[in-house]
XYZ file of C-alpha atoms in Angstrom:
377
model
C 0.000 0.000 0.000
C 1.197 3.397 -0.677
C 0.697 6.203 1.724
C -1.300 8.704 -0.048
C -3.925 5.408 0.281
C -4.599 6.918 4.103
C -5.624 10.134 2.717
C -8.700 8.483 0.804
C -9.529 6.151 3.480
C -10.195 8.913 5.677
C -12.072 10.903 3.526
C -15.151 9.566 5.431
C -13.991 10.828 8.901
C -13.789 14.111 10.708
C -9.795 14.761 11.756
C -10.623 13.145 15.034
C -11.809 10.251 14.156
C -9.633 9.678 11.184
C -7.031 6.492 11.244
C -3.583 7.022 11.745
C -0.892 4.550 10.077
C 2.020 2.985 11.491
C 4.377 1.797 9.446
C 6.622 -1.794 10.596
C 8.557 -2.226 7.433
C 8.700 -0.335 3.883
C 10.190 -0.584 0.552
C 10.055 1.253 -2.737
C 7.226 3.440 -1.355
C 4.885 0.953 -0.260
C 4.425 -0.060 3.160
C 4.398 -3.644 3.127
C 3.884 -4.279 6.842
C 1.817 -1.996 9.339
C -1.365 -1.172 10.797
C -4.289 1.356 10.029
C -5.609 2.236 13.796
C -8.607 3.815 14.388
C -8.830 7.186 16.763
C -9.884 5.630 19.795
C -7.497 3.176 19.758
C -9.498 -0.070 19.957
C -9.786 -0.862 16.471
C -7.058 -2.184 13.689
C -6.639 -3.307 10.334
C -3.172 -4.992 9.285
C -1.083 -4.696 6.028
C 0.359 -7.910 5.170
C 2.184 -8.199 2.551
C 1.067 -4.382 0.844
C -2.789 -4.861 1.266
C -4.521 -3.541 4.105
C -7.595 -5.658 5.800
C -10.766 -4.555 6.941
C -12.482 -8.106 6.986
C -14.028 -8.811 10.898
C -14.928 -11.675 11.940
C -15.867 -15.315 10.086
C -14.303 -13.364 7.051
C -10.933 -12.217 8.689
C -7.908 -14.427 8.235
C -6.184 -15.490 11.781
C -4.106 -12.627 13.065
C -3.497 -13.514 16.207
C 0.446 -13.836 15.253
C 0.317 -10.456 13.584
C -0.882 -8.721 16.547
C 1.716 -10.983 19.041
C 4.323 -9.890 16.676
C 3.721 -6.544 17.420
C 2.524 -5.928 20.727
C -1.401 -5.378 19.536
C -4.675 -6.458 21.441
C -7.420 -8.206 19.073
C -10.474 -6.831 19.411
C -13.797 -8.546 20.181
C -14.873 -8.186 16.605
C -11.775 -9.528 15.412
C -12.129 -12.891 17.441
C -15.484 -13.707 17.348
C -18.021 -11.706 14.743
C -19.474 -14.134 13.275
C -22.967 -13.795 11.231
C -24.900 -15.860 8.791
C -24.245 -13.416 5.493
C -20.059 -13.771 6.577
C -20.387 -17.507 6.982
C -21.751 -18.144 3.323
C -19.634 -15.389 2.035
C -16.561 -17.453 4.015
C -17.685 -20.537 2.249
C -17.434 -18.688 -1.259
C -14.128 -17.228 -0.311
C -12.578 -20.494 -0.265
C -13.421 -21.018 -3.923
C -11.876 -17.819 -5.080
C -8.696 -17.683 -2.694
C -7.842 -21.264 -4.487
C -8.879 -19.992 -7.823
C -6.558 -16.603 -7.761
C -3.632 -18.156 -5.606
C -3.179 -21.252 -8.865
C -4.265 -18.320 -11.385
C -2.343 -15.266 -11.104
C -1.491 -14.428 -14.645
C -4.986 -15.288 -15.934
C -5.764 -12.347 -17.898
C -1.848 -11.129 -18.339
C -0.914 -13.444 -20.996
C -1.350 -12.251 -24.598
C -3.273 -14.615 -25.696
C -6.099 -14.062 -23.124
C -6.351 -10.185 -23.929
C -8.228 -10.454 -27.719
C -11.020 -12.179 -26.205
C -11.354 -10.485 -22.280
C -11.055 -6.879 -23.759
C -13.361 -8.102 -26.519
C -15.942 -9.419 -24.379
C -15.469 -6.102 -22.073
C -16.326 -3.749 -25.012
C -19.510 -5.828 -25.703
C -20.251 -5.601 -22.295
C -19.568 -1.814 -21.648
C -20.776 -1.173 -25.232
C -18.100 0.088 -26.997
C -16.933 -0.819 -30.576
C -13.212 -1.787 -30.129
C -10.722 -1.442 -27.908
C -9.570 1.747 -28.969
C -12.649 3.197 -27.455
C -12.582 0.852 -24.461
C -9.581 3.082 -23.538
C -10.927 6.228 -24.361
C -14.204 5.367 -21.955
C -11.557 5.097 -19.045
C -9.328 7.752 -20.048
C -12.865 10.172 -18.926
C -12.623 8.854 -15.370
C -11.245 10.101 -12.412
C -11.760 7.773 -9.715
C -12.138 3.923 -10.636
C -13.361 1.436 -8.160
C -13.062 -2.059 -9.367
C -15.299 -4.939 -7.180
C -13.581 -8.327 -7.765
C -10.451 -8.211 -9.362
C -9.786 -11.794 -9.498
C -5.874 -11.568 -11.031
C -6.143 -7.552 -12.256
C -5.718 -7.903 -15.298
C -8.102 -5.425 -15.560
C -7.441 -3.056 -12.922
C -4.375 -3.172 -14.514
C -5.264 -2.149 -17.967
C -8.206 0.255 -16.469
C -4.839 2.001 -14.463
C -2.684 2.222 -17.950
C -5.948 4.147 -19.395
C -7.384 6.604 -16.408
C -5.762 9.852 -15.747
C -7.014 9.068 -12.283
C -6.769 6.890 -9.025
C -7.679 3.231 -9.677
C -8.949 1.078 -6.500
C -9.762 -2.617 -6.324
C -11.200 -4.064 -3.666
C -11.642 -8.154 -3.022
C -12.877 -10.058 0.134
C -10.579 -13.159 -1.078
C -7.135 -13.491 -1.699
C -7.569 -12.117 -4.835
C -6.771 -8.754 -3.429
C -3.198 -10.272 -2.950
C -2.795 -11.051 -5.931
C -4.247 -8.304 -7.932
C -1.740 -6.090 -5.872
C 1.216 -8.183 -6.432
C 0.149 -7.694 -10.595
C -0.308 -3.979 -10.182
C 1.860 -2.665 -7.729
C 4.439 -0.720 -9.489
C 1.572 1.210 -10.935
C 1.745 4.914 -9.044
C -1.860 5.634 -9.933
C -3.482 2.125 -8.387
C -4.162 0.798 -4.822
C -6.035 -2.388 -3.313
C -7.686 -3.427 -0.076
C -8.900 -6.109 1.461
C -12.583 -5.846 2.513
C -16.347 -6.787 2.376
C -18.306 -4.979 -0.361
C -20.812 -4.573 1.803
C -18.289 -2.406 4.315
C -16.436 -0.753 1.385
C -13.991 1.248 3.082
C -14.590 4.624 1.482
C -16.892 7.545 1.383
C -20.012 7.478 0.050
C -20.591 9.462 -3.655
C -17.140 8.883 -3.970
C -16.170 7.246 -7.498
C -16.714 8.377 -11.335
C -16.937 5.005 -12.114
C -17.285 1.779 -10.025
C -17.280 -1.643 -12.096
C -18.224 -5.285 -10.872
C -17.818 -7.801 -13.254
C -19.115 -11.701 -12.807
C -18.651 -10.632 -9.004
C -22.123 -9.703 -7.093
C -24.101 -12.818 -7.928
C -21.574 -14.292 -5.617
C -22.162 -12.292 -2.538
C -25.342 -13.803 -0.073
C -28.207 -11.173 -2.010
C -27.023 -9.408 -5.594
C -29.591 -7.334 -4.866
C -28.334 -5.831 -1.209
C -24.391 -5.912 -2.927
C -26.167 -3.596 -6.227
C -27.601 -1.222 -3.636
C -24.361 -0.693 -1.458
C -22.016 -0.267 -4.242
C -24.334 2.176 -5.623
C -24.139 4.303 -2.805
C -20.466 4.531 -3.575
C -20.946 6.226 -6.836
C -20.985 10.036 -7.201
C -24.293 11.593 -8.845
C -23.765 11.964 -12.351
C -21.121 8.684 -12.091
C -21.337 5.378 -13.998
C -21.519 1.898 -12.327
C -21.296 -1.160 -14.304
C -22.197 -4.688 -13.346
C -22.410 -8.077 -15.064
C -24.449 -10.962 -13.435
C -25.632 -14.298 -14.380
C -28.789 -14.327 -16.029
C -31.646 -16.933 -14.680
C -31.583 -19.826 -17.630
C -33.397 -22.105 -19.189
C -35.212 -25.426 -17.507
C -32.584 -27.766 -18.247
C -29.849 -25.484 -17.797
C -31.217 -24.909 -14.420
C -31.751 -28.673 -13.235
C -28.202 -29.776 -14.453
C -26.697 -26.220 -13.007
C -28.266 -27.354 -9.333
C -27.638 -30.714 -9.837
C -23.838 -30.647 -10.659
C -23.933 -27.817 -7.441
C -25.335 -29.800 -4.953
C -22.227 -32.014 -5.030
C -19.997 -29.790 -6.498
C -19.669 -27.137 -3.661
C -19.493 -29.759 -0.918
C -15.977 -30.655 -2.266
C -12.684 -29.773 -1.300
C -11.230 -26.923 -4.195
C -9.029 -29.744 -5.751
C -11.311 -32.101 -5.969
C -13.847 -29.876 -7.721
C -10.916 -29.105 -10.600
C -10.494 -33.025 -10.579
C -14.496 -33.409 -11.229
C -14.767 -30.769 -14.121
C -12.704 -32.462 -15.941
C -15.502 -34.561 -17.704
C -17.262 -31.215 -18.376
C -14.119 -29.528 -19.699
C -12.835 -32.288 -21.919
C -16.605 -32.503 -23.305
C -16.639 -28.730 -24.189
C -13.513 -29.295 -25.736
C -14.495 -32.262 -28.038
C -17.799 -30.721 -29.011
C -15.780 -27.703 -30.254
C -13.299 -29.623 -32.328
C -16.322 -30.798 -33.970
C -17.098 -27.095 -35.455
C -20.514 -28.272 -36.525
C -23.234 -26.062 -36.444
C -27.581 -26.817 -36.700
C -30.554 -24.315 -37.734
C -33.604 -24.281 -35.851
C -36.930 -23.104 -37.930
C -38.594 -22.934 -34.703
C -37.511 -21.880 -31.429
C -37.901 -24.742 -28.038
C -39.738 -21.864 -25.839
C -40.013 -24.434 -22.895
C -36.160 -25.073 -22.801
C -35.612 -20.950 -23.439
C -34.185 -22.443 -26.868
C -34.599 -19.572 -29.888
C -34.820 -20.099 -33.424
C -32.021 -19.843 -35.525
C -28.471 -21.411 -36.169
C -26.683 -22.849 -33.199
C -22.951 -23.965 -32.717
C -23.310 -27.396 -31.319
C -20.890 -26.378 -28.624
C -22.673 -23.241 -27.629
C -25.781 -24.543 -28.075
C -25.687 -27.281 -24.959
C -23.077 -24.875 -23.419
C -25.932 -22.449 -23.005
C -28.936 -24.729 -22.533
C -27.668 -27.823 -21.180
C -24.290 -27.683 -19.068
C -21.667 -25.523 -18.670
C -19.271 -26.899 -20.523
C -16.711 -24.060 -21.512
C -13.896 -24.734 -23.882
C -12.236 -21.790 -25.367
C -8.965 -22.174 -27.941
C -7.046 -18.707 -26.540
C -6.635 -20.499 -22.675
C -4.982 -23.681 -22.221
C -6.426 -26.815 -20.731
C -5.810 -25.727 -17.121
C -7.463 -22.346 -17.900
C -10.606 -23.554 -19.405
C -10.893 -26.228 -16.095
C -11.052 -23.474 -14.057
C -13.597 -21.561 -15.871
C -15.935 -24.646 -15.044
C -14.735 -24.582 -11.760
C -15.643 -20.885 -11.775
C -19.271 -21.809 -12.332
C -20.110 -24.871 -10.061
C -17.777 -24.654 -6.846
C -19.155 -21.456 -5.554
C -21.636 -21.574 -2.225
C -22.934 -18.087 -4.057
C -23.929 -18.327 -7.632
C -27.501 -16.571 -7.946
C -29.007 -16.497 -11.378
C -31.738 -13.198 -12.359
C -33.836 -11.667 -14.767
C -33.619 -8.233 -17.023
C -37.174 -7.385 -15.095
C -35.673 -7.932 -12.041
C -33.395 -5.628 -12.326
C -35.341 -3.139 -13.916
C -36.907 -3.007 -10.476
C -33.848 -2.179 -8.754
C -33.011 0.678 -11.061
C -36.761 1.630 -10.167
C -36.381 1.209 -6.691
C -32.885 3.672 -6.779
C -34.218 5.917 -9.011
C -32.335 5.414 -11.738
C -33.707 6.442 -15.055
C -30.637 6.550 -17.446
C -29.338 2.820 -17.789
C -28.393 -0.146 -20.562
C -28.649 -3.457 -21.065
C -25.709 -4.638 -23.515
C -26.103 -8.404 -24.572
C -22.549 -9.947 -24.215
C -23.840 -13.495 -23.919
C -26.514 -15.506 -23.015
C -25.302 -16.458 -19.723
C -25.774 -13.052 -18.555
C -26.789 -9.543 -18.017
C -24.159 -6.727 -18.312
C -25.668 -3.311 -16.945
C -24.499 0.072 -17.080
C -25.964 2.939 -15.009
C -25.532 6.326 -14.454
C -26.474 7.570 -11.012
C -28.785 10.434 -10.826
């Protein structure tokens, strides 16, 4: 963490109740080792390793030799707040600590970025990538929810004349700092997105990407992040759109075992699934429906084989830019996860409703999902 990171944290405090930072060990500018303590004393969050923590609780990792270390008290909160929204979220955690610990340059290599910044300008609707960087070179302050490696907070840092933030209850957070540290312009904490850790109307642009449907209510995780955004900023999210019948039954099905298991025995057990997207996409074969399945959510129309069971059946992803590995863990991705809640466009047309917001997009990316982009009244 650099320094000037205080300054923003306490943006939502008065002078005396601000937190104050002591520093244990530095190098290059960042403090790699300290504490953020609040004014009366009683509360602390630790840097390890260049990220500060705010998790409490059933979310917080075990700092009990952290605070030994260095002479510090742990606080009730930080021994024992425990709640049933932080014991799901712990359970989800688990799935994406694993996931970004084996996968830090998942995004990085060259032959990921053609289709991720592709997929991105669908989703943000913009026509190329050109213009991908030209929508972040208007923002000032980026907030992004859910990092995973940060590849993108990286690339959204290379392209805003701004700060750039990222913020990940997993060990993500580690990661994404480790892959963007030696950018002057970009920062990361550790926290809940629930207890974001800065002011409210705060950011130009906040973006959450395959991350909310992941939390214990989308809905709730929508509503707080919102409140981060400054009137007249932009908020983007992408969650997984409610599918069809038999999508559904084999999605809940494969679950129902699926999360119970340990992280490497889940990678072990989408193998089938991985090696049968695979096949089905050497087979580059391709059917026409004259009539769509309505039941099944099935439309009319020509169909890659592949995408066609991909998107109706079982998730089955196979893609040729990612390696065999990479394409496991993007099943993994899908059916490990104690989280994984599945909506509707008319749902959330009710939450923009319900927030007031009039001025807002739906941009079809795929048919696994619903990208959104807002702009806050």
């Amino acid at each position: 963490m650099r320094e000037k990171l205080l300054e923003v944290l306490n943006e939502r405090f008065s002078d005396e109740e601000a937190f104050t930072l002591k520093v244990f060990e530095s190098t290059d500018g960042h403090v790699n080792e300290g504490v953020l303590q609040s004014s009366e004393g009683v509360h602390w969050y630790p840097i390890v390793d260049g990220v500060p923590c705010f998790l409490q609780g059933e979310l917080q990792p075990d700092f009990s030799e952290f605070a030994a270390r260095h002479g510090l008290t742990l606080s009730s909160g930080q021994q024992a707040q425990v709640c049933a929204r932080r014991q799901e979220q712990s359970k989800t955690n688990e799935t994406f600590s694993d996931k970004w610990r084996k996968f830090k340059n998942y995004g990085h290599e060259a032959e990921h970025k053609d289709f991720l910044f592709g997929w991105y300008c669908k989703k943000l609707g913009v026509a190329n990538v050109d213009e991908l960087k030209a929508f972040y070179h208007g923002k000032g302050r980026v907030l992004e929810v859910g990092p995973g490696s940060g590849f993108n907070t990286r690339f959204i840092a290379e392209n805003c004349p701004g700060e750039v933030f990222a913020l990940d209850v997993s060990e993500a957070a580690d990661t994404t700092y480790h892959n963007t540290k030696d950018l002057a312009n970009c920062a990361v904490v550790k926290a809940d997105l629930m207890e974001a850790p800065f002011a409210d109307n705060y950011f130009d642009f906040i973006i959450a990407d395959g991350v909310l449907h992941h939390t214990p209510n989308t809905k709730d995780a929508v509503f707080a992040l919102f409140n981060k955004v400054k009137p007249g900023g932009q908020f983007f999210f992408y969650i997984y759109r409610k599918m069809g019948a038999a999508r559904q039954f084999c999605d809940s099905y494969i679950r129902e075992s699926y999360t119970q298991m340990a992280p490497e025995a889940c990678y072990a057990a989408c193998e089938g699934l991985t090696e049968l997207g695979r096949e089905l996409s050497k087979l580059n074969a391709k059917i026409t429906l004259e009539k769509p399945v309505d039941v099944l959510g099935i439309p009319a129309g020509t169909h890659d084989v592949q995408r066609l069971i991909y998107y109706n059946f079982v998730k089955c992803f196979w893609n040729d830019s990612f390696d065999y590995e990479t394409n496991n863990m993007v099943n993994f991705d899908w059916y490990h996860p104690h989280n994984a809640w599945q909506h509707t466009e008319d749902e959330v047309v009710t939450w923009m409703e319900e927030l007031g917001v009039s001025e807002y997009s739906f941009h079809d990316s795929n048919p696994n999902g619903i990208s959104v982009l807002l702009t806050k009244p």
